[in-house]
Tab-separated table of C-alpha atoms in Angstrom:
chain	number	residue	atom	x	y	z
A	25	LEU	CA	89.036	-10.541	94.937
A	26	LYS	CA	92.131	-11.472	92.980
A	27	ALA	CA	93.042	-7.812	92.549
A	28	ALA	CA	93.249	-7.286	96.307
A	29	ARG	CA	95.258	-10.447	96.918
A	30	SER	CA	97.793	-9.877	94.148
A	31	THR	CA	98.467	-6.243	95.122
A	32	ASP	CA	98.376	-6.514	98.939
A	33	ALA	CA	95.590	-3.957	98.822
A	34	TRP	CA	93.595	-2.602	101.717
A	35	ILE	CA	89.825	-2.762	101.332
A	36	ILE	CA	87.986	0.027	103.150
A	37	THR	CA	84.254	-0.351	103.790
A	38	SER	CA	81.627	0.882	106.228
A	39	GLY	CA	82.356	-2.193	108.346
A	40	LEU	CA	78.646	-2.773	108.903
A	41	ASN	CA	76.990	-6.120	108.378
A	42	THR	CA	74.486	-4.729	105.904
A	43	GLY	CA	74.180	-3.811	102.241
A	44	VAL	CA	77.001	-4.947	99.980
A	45	VAL	CA	79.563	-5.259	102.797
A	46	PRO	CA	78.700	-8.857	103.842
A	47	HIS	CA	79.047	-9.992	100.226
A	48	VAL	CA	82.451	-8.339	99.858
A	49	ALA	CA	83.608	-9.610	103.240
A	50	SER	CA	82.520	-13.181	102.522
A	51	ALA	CA	85.016	-13.281	99.659
A	52	LEU	CA	87.923	-12.135	101.826
A	53	GLU	CA	90.501	-14.708	102.715
A	54	GLY	CA	94.188	-15.026	103.414
A	55	ARG	CA	96.213	-11.864	103.757
A	56	VAL	CA	93.674	-9.342	102.457
A	57	ILE	CA	93.295	-6.493	104.952
A	58	ALA	CA	89.790	-5.080	105.377
A	59	ILE	CA	89.265	-1.892	107.379
A	60	GLY	CA	85.808	-0.876	108.517
A	61	VAL	CA	85.110	2.819	109.164
A	62	ALA	CA	81.865	2.726	111.108
A	63	PRO	CA	79.564	5.251	112.831
A	64	TRP	CA	79.852	4.754	116.591
A	65	GLY	CA	76.400	6.058	117.425
A	66	MET	CA	74.497	3.513	115.379
A	67	LEU	CA	76.377	0.392	116.464
A	68	LYS	CA	74.529	-2.285	118.349
A	69	ARG	CA	76.182	-3.205	121.681
A	70	ARG	CA	78.798	-0.478	121.136
A	71	ASN	CA	79.502	0.006	124.850
A	72	ARG	CA	81.240	-3.365	124.901
A	73	PHE	CA	84.106	-1.827	122.932
A	74	VAL	CA	84.894	0.795	125.568
A	75	GLY	CA	88.144	0.090	127.406
A	76	THR	CA	91.873	-0.482	126.997
A	77	ASP	CA	93.366	-3.818	125.911
A	78	VAL	CA	89.949	-5.455	126.086
A	79	SER	CA	89.065	-8.612	124.167
A	80	VAL	CA	85.441	-8.644	123.073
A	81	HIS	CA	83.421	-11.556	121.718
A	82	TYR	CA	81.101	-9.955	119.186
A	83	ALA	CA	78.785	-12.348	117.389
A	84	THR	CA	76.538	-11.083	114.615
A	85	ASN	CA	72.890	-12.017	114.360
A	86	GLN	CA	71.814	-13.084	110.898
A	87	PHE	CA	68.255	-11.995	111.673
A	88	ASN	CA	69.059	-8.662	113.296
A	89	LYS	CA	65.821	-6.660	113.540
A	90	SER	CA	67.235	-3.799	115.571
A	91	ARG	CA	67.229	-0.245	114.241
A	92	LEU	CA	70.949	-0.246	115.007
A	93	ALA	CA	73.617	-1.988	112.943
A	94	GLU	CA	76.089	-4.750	113.716
A	95	LEU	CA	79.716	-4.953	112.668
A	96	ASN	CA	80.823	-7.448	110.051
A	97	ASN	CA	83.243	-9.891	111.667
A	98	ARG	CA	85.337	-10.524	108.542
A	99	HIS	CA	87.246	-7.245	108.877
A	100	SER	CA	90.810	-6.941	110.152
A	101	TYR	CA	90.462	-3.543	111.836
A	102	PHE	CA	87.788	-0.998	112.691
A	103	LEU	CA	87.805	2.772	113.092
A	104	PHE	CA	84.814	4.269	114.895
A	105	SER	CA	83.660	7.803	114.190
A	106	ASP	CA	81.741	9.522	116.983
A	107	ASN	CA	80.112	12.897	116.360
A	108	GLY	CA	77.795	12.677	119.349
A	109	THR	CA	74.881	11.280	117.348
A	110	VAL	CA	73.305	8.233	118.982
A	111	GLY	CA	70.625	5.928	117.675
A	112	ARG	CA	70.564	7.085	114.064
A	113	SER	CA	68.468	4.352	112.534
A	114	LEU	CA	69.727	1.836	110.021
A	115	ILE	CA	66.876	2.803	107.701
A	116	VAL	CA	68.038	6.418	107.629
A	117	TYR	CA	71.617	5.264	107.067
A	118	LEU	CA	70.616	3.181	104.073
A	119	LYS	CA	68.790	6.181	102.611
A	120	LYS	CA	72.221	7.777	102.209
A	121	LYS	CA	72.013	10.225	105.115
A	122	TYR	CA	75.579	9.468	106.087
A	123	GLY	CA	77.413	11.041	108.982
A	124	SER	CA	80.894	11.716	110.237
A	125	GLU	CA	82.198	8.260	109.298
A	126	ILE	CA	82.075	9.194	105.611
A	127	ILE	CA	84.117	12.337	106.264
A	128	LEU	CA	86.653	10.332	108.291
A	129	ARG	CA	86.873	7.674	105.598
A	130	LYS	CA	87.376	10.269	102.867
A	131	ARG	CA	90.137	11.978	104.845
A	132	LEU	CA	91.852	8.651	105.536
A	133	GLU	CA	91.793	7.663	101.865
A	134	THR	CA	93.034	11.117	100.822
A	135	TYR	CA	95.863	10.963	103.361
A	136	LEU	CA	96.958	7.543	102.147
A	137	ALA	CA	96.846	8.643	98.507
A	138	GLN	CA	98.833	11.830	99.118
A	139	HIS	CA	101.329	10.624	101.716
A	140	LYS	CA	104.670	12.323	101.131
A	141	SER	CA	106.854	9.265	101.683
A	142	SER	CA	105.113	7.186	99.028
A	143	SER	CA	102.172	7.725	96.702
A	144	ILE	CA	99.582	5.017	97.248
A	145	PRO	CA	97.134	4.486	94.380
A	146	VAL	CA	93.459	4.449	95.333
A	147	VAL	CA	90.620	2.950	93.298
A	148	CYS	CA	86.973	3.605	94.081
A	149	VAL	CA	84.735	0.739	92.960
A	150	VAL	CA	81.210	2.066	92.410
A	151	LEU	CA	78.746	-0.403	93.873
A	152	GLU	CA	75.082	-0.400	92.861
A	153	GLY	CA	76.523	-1.668	90.635
A	154	VAL	CA	80.186	-2.330	90.207
A	155	CYS	CA	80.161	-1.671	86.490
A	156	ASP	CA	78.107	-0.491	83.532
A	157	GLY	CA	74.911	-2.502	83.234
A	158	SER	CA	74.578	-3.236	86.936
A	159	GLY	CA	72.390	-0.301	87.868
A	160	ARG	CA	71.966	3.112	89.445
A	161	ALA	CA	75.113	5.182	90.078
A	162	ALA	CA	77.405	3.045	87.930
A	163	ASP	CA	75.079	3.203	84.929
A	164	LEU	CA	74.703	6.978	85.239
A	165	LEU	CA	78.465	7.480	85.421
A	166	ALA	CA	79.016	5.179	82.449
A	167	PHE	CA	76.330	6.991	80.442
A	168	THR	CA	77.884	10.389	81.174
A	169	HIS	CA	81.388	9.095	80.460
A	170	HIS	CA	80.242	7.851	77.050
A	171	ALA	CA	78.252	10.960	76.115
A	172	ILE	CA	80.489	13.795	77.278
A	173	GLY	CA	82.345	15.731	74.599
A	174	ASP	CA	86.012	16.638	74.393
A	175	ASP	CA	85.080	20.087	75.701
A	176	GLY	CA	83.698	18.525	78.884
A	177	LYS	CA	80.084	19.347	78.039
A	178	LEU	CA	76.898	17.463	77.202
A	179	SER	CA	74.529	18.391	74.421
A	180	ASP	CA	71.202	19.847	75.562
A	181	SER	CA	69.283	16.732	74.527
A	182	VAL	CA	71.663	14.387	76.359
A	183	ARG	CA	71.669	16.612	79.446
A	184	ASN	CA	67.862	16.566	79.537
A	185	GLN	CA	67.902	12.788	79.153
A	186	LEU	CA	70.392	12.479	82.004
A	187	MET	CA	68.246	14.762	84.181
A	188	SER	CA	65.247	12.509	83.599
A	189	LEU	CA	67.275	9.405	84.441
A	190	VAL	CA	68.566	10.905	87.697
A	191	GLU	CA	65.067	11.994	88.726
A	192	MET	CA	63.732	8.504	88.024
A	193	VAL	CA	66.575	6.501	89.610
A	194	PHE	CA	66.916	8.523	92.819
A	195	ASN	CA	63.400	9.982	93.007
A	196	TYR	CA	64.897	13.492	93.072
A	197	ASP	CA	63.216	16.803	92.421
A	198	GLU	CA	64.564	19.079	89.685
A	199	LYS	CA	66.944	20.982	91.987
A	200	ASN	CA	68.616	17.867	93.413
A	201	ALA	CA	68.702	16.209	90.005
A	202	ALA	CA	70.471	19.235	88.502
A	203	ARG	CA	73.085	19.135	91.277
A	204	THR	CA	73.684	15.427	90.684
A	205	VAL	CA	74.024	15.977	86.929
A	206	ARG	CA	76.696	18.614	87.581
A	207	GLN	CA	78.558	16.145	89.794
A	208	LEU	CA	78.325	13.424	87.137
A	209	ILE	CA	79.742	15.801	84.533
A	210	GLU	CA	82.628	16.782	86.823
A	211	CYS	CA	83.466	13.100	87.297
A	212	ALA	CA	83.196	12.300	83.594
A	213	LYS	CA	85.530	15.160	82.664
A	214	GLN	CA	88.342	13.145	84.258
A	215	ARG	CA	88.202	10.539	81.504
A	216	ASN	CA	91.730	9.351	82.184
A	217	LEU	CA	90.721	8.446	85.739
A	218	MET	CA	87.617	6.457	84.796
A	219	THR	CA	87.525	2.863	83.613
A	220	VAL	CA	84.133	1.541	82.524
A	221	PHE	CA	83.687	-2.214	82.779
A	222	ARG	CA	80.685	-3.421	80.791
A	223	LEU	CA	79.018	-6.629	81.854
A	224	GLY	CA	79.064	-9.350	79.231
A	225	GLU	CA	81.058	-7.339	76.688
A	226	GLN	CA	84.624	-7.927	77.861
A	227	ARG	CA	86.690	-11.060	78.194
A	228	GLN	CA	88.573	-9.800	81.234
A	229	ASP	CA	87.062	-9.969	84.700
A	230	VAL	CA	86.418	-7.026	86.989
A	231	ASP	CA	89.708	-7.367	88.884
A	232	HIS	CA	91.519	-6.809	85.577
A	233	ALA	CA	89.537	-3.576	85.158
A	234	ILE	CA	90.454	-2.445	88.689
A	235	LEU	CA	94.176	-2.985	88.167
A	236	THR	CA	94.025	-1.313	84.757
A	237	ALA	CA	92.401	1.692	86.426
A	238	LEU	CA	95.336	1.844	88.828
A	239	LEU	CA	97.780	2.016	85.939
A	240	LYS	CA	95.760	4.698	84.157
A	241	GLY	CA	95.562	6.965	87.166
A	242	GLN	CA	99.229	7.079	88.138
A	243	ASN	CA	100.866	8.855	85.159
A	244	LEU	CA	103.584	6.217	85.093
A	245	SER	CA	106.032	5.552	82.294
A	246	SER	CA	105.848	2.197	80.504
A	247	PRO	CA	108.816	0.747	82.477
A	248	GLU	CA	107.196	1.881	85.736
A	249	GLN	CA	103.877	0.330	84.716
A	250	LEU	CA	105.641	-2.910	83.835
A	251	GLN	CA	107.412	-2.944	87.191
A	252	LEU	CA	104.091	-2.459	88.960
A	253	ALA	CA	102.362	-5.213	86.969
A	254	LEU	CA	105.201	-7.633	87.736
A	255	ALA	CA	105.044	-6.720	91.422
A	256	TRP	CA	101.363	-7.676	91.290
A	257	ASN	CA	102.314	-10.923	89.523
A	258	ARG	CA	99.950	-9.981	86.698
A	259	ALA	CA	101.704	-10.782	83.440
A	260	ASP	CA	98.300	-10.758	81.721
A	261	ILE	CA	97.952	-7.032	82.393
A	262	ALA	CA	101.463	-6.390	81.114
A	263	ARG	CA	100.567	-8.168	77.867
A	264	SER	CA	97.170	-6.560	77.320
A	265	GLU	CA	97.674	-3.034	78.660
A	266	ILE	CA	101.378	-2.133	78.641
A	267	PHE	CA	103.038	-3.872	75.707
A	268	THR	CA	100.145	-2.953	73.412
A	269	MET	CA	100.562	0.735	74.333
A	270	GLY	CA	104.278	0.666	73.614
C-alpha cells in the first residue's frame, strides 16, 4: 500500500474480519490510518464495547463459525452504526444486503470530500477485483468504460451484451440487470473520473494508478499537480503523468 503511505491517506473499510478486509489490513503498517465502519447489530461480543473510557481486549478467532462477524484488529479506529437491527447474519451481509453502516460510510466520505476548509480527494478502489481482468464489478465497469460513446450511450448490441454479462455475473433477473446496466452507464459517463488498470498490460503498479486517479479527479493545474506529486514524494508520477501532459 505504497499509495496510502506516501500520501498519508485514510483507508476506510467495513472493519470486519471477513472478505477482502483481512487481506488489506494485513498489508497495513506504520502510519497508515485504517477506519472501520461496522454494523453494530451483527458484531460478535459487541456488548463488551459498551461504556466510557473502557479498554477492551478483543481477540479474533481465525476459525469463527458464528453467524455474527468479528472486527479486524489491524484498524486504527472504528465507527459503529446501529439501526436497531440485531443478529443480521454474516451470510446475508456477504450477499450484499447491506444496512445503515453503508449509508454512514457514504456520508462520512462525502463530508470529507466536500469539507469547506479543504477539499480532500477520495478514490474508490473497486474490489472483486481491483482492476480490469480481476472479475465481476471491476470487469463490468471497465467494459462499459471502453464501449461507451462520446454521447454517453451504448450501441444496442453492446447494451444487450452487457445485460447478458450482468445477468450471468450477479444472477439477476431482467429488471435488476437493466437497473445495474443504467448504473454502469452513469458511472462510465464520468470518463475523467475513471482510471482503468489492466492486469499484465501496464508497467506501473496499482498504487500508481490510484494516485493518477487522484490527479485526474481534482481539476488541478499542472503546477498544482506537480506540488501534489512532490508532497507525495512521487517523482515517478510527475515524470509520467504531469510533464508528459505539459
